[in-house]
PDB file of C-alpha atoms in Angstrom:
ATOM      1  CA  UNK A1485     109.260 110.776 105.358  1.00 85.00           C
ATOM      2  CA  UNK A1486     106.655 108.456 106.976  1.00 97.00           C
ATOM      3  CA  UNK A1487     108.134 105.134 108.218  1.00 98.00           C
ATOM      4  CA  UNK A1488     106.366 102.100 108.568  1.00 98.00           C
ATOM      5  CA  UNK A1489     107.147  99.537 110.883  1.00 98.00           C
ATOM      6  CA  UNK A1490     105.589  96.334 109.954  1.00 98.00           C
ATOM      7  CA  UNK A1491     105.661  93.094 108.438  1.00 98.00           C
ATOM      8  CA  UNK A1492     104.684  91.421 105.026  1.00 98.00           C
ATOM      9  CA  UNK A1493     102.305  89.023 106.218  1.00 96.00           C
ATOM     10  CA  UNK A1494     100.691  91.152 109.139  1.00 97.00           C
ATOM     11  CA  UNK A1495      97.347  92.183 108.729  1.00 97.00           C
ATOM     12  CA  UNK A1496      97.545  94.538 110.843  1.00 98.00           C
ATOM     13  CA  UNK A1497     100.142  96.403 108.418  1.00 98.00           C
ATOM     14  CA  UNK A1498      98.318  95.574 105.228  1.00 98.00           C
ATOM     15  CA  UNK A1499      95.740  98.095 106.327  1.00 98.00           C
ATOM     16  CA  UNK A1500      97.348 100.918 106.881  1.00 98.00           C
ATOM     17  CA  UNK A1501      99.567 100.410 103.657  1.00 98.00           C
ATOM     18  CA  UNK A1502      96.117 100.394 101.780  1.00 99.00           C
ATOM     19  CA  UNK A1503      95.250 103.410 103.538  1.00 98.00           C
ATOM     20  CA  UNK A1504      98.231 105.229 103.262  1.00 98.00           C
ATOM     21  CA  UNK A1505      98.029 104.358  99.359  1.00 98.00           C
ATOM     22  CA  UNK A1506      94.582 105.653  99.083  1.00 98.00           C
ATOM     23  CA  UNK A1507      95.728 108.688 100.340  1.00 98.00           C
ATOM     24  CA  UNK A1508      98.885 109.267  98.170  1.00 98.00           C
ATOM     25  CA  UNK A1509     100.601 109.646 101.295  1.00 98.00           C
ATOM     26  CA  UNK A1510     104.904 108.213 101.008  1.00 98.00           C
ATOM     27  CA  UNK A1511     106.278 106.423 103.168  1.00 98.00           C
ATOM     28  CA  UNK A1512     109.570 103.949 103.643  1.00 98.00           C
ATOM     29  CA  UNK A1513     108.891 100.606 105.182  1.00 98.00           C
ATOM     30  CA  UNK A1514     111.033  99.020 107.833  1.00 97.00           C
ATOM     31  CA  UNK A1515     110.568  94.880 108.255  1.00 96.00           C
ATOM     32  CA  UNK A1516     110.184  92.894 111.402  1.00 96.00           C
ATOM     33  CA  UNK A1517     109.885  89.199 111.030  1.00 95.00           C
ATOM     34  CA  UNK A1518     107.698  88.192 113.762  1.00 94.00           C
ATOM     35  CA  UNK A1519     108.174  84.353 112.752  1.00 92.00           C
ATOM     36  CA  UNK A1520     111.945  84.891 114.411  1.00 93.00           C
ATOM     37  CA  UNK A1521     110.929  87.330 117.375  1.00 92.00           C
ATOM     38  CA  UNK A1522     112.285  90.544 115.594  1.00 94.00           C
ATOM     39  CA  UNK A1523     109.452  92.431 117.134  1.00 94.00           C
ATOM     40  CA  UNK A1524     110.286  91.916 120.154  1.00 92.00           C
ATOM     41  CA  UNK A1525     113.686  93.371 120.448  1.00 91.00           C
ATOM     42  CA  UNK A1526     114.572  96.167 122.634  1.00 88.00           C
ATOM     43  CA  UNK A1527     115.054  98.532 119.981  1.00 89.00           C
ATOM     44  CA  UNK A1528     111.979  98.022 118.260  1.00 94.00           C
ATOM     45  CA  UNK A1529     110.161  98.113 122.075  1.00 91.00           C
ATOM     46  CA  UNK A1530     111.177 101.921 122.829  1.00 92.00           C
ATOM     47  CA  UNK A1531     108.872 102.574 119.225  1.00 93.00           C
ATOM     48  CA  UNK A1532     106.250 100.292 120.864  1.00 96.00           C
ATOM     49  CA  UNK A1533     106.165  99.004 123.955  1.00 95.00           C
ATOM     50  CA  UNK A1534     103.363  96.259 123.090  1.00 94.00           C
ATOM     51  CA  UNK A1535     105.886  94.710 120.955  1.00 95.00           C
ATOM     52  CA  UNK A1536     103.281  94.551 117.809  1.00 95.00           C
ATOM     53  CA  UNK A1537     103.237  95.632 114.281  1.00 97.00           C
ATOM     54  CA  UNK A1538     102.496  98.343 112.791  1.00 98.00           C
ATOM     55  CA  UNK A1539     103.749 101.228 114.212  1.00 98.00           C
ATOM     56  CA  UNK A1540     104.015 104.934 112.408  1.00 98.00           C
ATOM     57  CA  UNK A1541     106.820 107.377 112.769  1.00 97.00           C
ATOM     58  CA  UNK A1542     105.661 110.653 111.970  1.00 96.00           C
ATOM     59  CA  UNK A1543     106.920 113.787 112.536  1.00 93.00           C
ATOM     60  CA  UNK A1544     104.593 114.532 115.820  1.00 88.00           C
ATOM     61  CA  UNK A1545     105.259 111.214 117.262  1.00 95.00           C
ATOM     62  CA  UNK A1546     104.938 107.214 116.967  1.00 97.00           C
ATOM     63  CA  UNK A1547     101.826 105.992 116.592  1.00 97.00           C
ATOM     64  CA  UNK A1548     100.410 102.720 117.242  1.00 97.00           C
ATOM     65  CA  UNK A1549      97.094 100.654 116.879  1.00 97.00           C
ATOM     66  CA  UNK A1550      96.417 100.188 113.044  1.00 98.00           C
ATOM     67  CA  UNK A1551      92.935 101.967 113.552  1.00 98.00           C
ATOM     68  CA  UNK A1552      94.044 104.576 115.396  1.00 98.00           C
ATOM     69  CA  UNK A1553      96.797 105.108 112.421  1.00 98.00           C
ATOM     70  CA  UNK A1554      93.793 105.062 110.118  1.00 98.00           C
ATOM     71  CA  UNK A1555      92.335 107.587 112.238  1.00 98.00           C
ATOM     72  CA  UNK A1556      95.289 109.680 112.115  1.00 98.00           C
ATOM     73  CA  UNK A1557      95.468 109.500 108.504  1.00 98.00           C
ATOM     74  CA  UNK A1558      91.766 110.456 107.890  1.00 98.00           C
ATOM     75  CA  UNK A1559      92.771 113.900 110.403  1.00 97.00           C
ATOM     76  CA  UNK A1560      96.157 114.969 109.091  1.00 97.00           C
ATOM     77  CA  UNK A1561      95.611 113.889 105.352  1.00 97.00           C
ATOM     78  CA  UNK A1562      91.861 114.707 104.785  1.00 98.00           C
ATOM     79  CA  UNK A1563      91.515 113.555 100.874  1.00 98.00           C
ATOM     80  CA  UNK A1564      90.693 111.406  99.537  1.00 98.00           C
ATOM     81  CA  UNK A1565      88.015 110.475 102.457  1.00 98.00           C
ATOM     82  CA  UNK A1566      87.712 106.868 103.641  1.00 98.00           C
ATOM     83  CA  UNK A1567      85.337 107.733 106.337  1.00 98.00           C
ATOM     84  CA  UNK A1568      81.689 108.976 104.922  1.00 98.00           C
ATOM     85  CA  UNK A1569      80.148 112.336 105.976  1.00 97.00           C
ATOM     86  CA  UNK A1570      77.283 111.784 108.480  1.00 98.00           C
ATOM     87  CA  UNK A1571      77.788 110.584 112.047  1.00 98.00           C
ATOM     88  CA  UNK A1572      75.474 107.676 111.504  1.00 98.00           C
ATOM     89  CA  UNK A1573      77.199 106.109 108.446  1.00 98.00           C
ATOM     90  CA  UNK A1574      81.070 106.678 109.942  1.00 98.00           C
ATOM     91  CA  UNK A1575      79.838 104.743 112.925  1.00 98.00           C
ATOM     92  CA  UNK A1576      78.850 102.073 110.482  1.00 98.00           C
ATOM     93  CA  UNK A1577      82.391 101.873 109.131  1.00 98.00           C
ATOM     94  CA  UNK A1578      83.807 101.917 112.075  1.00 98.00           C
ATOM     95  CA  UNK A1579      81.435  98.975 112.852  1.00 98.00           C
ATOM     96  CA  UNK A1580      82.205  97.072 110.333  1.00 98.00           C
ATOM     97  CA  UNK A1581      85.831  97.852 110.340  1.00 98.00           C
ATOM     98  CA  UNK A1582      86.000  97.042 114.179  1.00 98.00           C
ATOM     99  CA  UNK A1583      83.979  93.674 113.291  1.00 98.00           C
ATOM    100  CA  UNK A1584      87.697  92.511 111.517  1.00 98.00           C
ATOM    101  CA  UNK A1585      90.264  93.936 113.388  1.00 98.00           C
ATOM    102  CA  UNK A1586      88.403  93.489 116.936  1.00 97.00           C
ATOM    103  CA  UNK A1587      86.412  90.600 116.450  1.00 97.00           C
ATOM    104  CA  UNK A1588      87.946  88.245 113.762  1.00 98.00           C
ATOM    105  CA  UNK A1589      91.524  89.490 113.309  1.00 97.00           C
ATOM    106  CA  UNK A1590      92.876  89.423 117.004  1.00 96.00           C
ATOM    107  CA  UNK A1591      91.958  85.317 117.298  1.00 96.00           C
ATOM    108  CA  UNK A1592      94.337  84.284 114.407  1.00 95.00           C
ATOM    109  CA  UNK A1593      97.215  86.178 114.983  1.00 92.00           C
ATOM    110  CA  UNK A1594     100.610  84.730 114.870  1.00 91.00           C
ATOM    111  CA  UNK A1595     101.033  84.634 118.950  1.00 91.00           C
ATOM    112  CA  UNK A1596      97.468  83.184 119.262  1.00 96.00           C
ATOM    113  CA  UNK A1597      97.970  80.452 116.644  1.00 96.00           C
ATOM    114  CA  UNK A1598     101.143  79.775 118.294  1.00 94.00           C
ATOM    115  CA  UNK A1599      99.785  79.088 121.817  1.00 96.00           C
ATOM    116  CA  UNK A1600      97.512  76.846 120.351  1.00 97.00           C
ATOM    117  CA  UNK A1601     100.269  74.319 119.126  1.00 97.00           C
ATOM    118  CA  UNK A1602     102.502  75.141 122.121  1.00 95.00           C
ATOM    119  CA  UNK A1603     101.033  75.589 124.857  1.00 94.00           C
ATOM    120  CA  UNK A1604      97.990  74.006 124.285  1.00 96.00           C
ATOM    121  CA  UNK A1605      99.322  70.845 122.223  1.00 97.00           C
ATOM    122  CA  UNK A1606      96.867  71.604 119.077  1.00 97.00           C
ATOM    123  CA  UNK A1607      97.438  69.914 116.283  1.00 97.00           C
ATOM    124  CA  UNK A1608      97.180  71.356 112.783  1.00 96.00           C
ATOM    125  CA  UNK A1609      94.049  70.293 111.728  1.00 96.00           C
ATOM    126  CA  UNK A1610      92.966  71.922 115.147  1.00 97.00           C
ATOM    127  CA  UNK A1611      94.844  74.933 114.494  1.00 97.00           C
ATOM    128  CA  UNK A1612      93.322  74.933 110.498  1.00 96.00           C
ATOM    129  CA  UNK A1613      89.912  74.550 112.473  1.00 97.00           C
ATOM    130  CA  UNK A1614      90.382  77.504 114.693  1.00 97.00           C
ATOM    131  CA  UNK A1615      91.009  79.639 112.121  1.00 97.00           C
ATOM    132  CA  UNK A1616      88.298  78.606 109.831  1.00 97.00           C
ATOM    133  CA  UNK A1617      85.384  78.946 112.614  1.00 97.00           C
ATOM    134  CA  UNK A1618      86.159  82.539 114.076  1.00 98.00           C
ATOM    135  CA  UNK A1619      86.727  84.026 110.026  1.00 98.00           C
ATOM    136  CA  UNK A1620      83.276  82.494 108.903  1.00 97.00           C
ATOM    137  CA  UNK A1621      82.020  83.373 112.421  1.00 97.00           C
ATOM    138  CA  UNK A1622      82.672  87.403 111.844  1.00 98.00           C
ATOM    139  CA  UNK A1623      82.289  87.193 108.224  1.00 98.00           C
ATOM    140  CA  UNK A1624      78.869  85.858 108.628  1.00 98.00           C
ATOM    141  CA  UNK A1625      77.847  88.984 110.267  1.00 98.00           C
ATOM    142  CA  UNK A1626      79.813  90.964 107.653  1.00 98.00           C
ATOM    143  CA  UNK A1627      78.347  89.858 104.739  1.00 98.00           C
ATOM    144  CA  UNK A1628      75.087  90.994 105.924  1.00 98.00           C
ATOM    145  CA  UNK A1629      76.098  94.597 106.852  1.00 98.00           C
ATOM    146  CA  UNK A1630      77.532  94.792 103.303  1.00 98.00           C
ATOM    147  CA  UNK A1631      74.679  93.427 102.123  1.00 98.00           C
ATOM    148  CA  UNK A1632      72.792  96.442 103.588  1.00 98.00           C
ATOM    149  CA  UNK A1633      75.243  99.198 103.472  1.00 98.00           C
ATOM    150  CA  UNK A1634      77.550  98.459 100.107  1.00 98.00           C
ATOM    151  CA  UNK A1635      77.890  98.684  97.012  1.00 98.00           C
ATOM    152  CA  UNK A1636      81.298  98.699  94.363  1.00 98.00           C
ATOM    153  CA  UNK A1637      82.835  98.923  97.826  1.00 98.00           C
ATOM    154  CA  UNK A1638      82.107  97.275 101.484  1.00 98.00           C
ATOM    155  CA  UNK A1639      79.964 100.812 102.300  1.00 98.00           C
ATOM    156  CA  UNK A1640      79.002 102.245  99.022  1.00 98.00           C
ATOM    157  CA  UNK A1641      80.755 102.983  95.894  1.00 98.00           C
ATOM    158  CA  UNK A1642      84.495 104.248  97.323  1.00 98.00           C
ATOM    159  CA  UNK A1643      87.089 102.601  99.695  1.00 98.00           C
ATOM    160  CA  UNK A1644      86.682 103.266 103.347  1.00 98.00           C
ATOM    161  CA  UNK A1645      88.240 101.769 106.524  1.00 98.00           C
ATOM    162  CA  UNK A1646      86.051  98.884 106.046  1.00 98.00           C
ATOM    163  CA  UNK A1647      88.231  97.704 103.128  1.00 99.00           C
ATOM    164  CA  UNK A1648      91.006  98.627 103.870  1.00 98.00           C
ATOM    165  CA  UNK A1649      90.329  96.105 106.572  1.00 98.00           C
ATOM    166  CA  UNK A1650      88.589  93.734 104.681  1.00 98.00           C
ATOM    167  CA  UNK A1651      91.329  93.140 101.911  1.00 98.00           C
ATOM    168  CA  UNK A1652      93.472  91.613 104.411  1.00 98.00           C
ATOM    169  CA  UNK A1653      91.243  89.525 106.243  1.00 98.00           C
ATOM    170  CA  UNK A1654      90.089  88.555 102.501  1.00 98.00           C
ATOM    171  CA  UNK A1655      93.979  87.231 101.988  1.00 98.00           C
ATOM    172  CA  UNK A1656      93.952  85.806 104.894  1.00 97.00           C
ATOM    173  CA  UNK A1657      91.225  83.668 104.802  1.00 97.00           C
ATOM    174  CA  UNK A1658      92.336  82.547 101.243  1.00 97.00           C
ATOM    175  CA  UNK A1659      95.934  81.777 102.689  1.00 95.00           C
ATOM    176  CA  UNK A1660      94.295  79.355 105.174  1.00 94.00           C
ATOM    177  CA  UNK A1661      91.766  77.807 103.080  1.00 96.00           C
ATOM    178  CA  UNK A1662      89.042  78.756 104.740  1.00 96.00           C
ATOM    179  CA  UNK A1663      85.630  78.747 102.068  1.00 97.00           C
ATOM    180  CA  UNK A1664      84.381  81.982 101.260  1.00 98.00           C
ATOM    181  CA  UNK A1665      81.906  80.701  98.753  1.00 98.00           C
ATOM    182  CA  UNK A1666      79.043  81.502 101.683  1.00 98.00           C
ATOM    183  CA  UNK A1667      80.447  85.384 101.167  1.00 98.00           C
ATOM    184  CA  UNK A1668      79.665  86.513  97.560  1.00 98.00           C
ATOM    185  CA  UNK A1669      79.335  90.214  98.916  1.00 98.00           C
ATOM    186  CA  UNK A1670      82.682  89.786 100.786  1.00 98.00           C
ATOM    187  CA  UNK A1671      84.235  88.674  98.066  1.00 98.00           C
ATOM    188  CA  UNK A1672      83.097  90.919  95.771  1.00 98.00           C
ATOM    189  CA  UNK A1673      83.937  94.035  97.479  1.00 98.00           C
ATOM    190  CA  UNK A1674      87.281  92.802  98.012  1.00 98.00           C
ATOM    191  CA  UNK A1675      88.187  91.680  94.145  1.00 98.00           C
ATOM    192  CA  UNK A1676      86.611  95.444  93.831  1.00 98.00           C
ATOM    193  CA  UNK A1677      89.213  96.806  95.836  1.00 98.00           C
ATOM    194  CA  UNK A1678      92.117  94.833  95.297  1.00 98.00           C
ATOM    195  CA  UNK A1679      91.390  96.231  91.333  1.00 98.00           C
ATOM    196  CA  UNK A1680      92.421  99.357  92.264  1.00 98.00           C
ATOM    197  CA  UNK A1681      95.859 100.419  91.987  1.00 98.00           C
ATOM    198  CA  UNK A1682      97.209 101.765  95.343  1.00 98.00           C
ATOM    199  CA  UNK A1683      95.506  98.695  97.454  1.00 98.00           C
ATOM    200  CA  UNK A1684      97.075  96.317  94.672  1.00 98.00           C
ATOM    201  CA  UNK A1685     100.812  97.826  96.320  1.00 98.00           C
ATOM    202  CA  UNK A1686      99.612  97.132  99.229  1.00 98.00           C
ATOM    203  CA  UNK A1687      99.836  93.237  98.750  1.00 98.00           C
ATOM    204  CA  UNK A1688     102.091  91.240 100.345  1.00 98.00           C
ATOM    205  CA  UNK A1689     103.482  89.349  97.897  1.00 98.00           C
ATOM    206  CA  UNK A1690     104.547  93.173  96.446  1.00 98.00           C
ATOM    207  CA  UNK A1691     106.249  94.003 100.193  1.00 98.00           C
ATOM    208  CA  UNK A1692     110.383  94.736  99.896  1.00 96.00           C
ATOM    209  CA  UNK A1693     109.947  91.946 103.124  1.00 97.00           C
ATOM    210  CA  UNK A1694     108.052  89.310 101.236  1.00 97.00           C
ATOM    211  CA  UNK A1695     109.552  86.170 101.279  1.00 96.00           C
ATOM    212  CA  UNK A1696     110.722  84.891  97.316  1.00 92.00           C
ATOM    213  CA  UNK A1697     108.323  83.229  95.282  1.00 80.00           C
TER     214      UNK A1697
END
């Protein structure tokens, strides 16, 4: 079976659970708290060098990158389809997918936020501050691409990459507070596909890793 290195909280790992769900494809889950290190053992570093979360075992190899996964996953497990069918409107996914996990994601991850209040002595309403000006940042430019391009769902009416990217950038932002009342399409497209059943697993708070209540 499929085995999924990740973490509870990562981002990162939420997507490609929601994508992996989509797809009906199984999978066991191995944890790595990156709040004590764990990630960064040696054992964990001959699966991935860079030390991150997630990585995929399969049985052609371990893959890393949670797009490339998703890319992998739209190749060897074809149906359902979270990328559309023309060139022109895949790009667009990709776009907007890209726009989180490139863009927004990358800037409020755990080793980020934690060389802001080491290294660079910020404090946590600095931190809080951080966090709150690069989401609305990418979401601002978000919300108008789904504004263009979606409807039940960030690019028309079924899940693609772009939620299954959104979703946890959706928690996220929620976790920290940030306001999403300036996103109604956001927000929207993510209580759309949070309804659904296999990206409802996918939530943290449902992970074997997740921390008690």
């Amino acid at each position: 079976m499929i085995c999924l290195h990740g973490y509870w909280r990562s981002s990162a790992a939420y997507r490609v659970r929601i994508a992996l769900n989509l797809k009906g494809v199984g999978y066991r889950q191995v944890t790595h708290d990156l709040r004590t290190g764990a990630q960064r053992q040696n054992g964990y570093a001959m699966l991935n060098p860079q030390r991150l979360v997630p990585a995929l075992e399969t049985d052609h190899g371990v893959l890393t990158q949670s797009l490339a996964i998703l890319e992998w996953l739209e190749e060897a497990h074809p149906q359902p389809a979270l990328l559309p069918t023309s060139p022109r409107d895949r790009a667009t996914v990709r776009a907007m997918a890209d726009l989180v996990a490139c863009d927004i994601h990358p800037l409020n991850n755990l080793r980020v936020l934690s060389a802001l209040r080491g290294e660079l002595g910020a404090n946590e309403a600095q931190v809080s501050g951080w966090i709150a000006h690069w989401i609305a940042e990418g979401f601002g430019a978000l919300e108008t691409l789904v504004e263009r391009h979606g409807g039940r769902h960030a690019f028309g009416d079924a899940p693609t990459f772009a939620d299954c990217c959104i979703v946890p950038q959706v928690y996220s932002a929620e976790r920290f507070e940030v306001d999403l009342a300036p996103f109604p399409r956001i927000r929207s497209v993510a209580q759309a596909a949070r309804a659904l059943t296999a990206v409802a697993a996918a939530h943290p708070d449902r992970q074997p890793d997740a921390d008690p209540a």
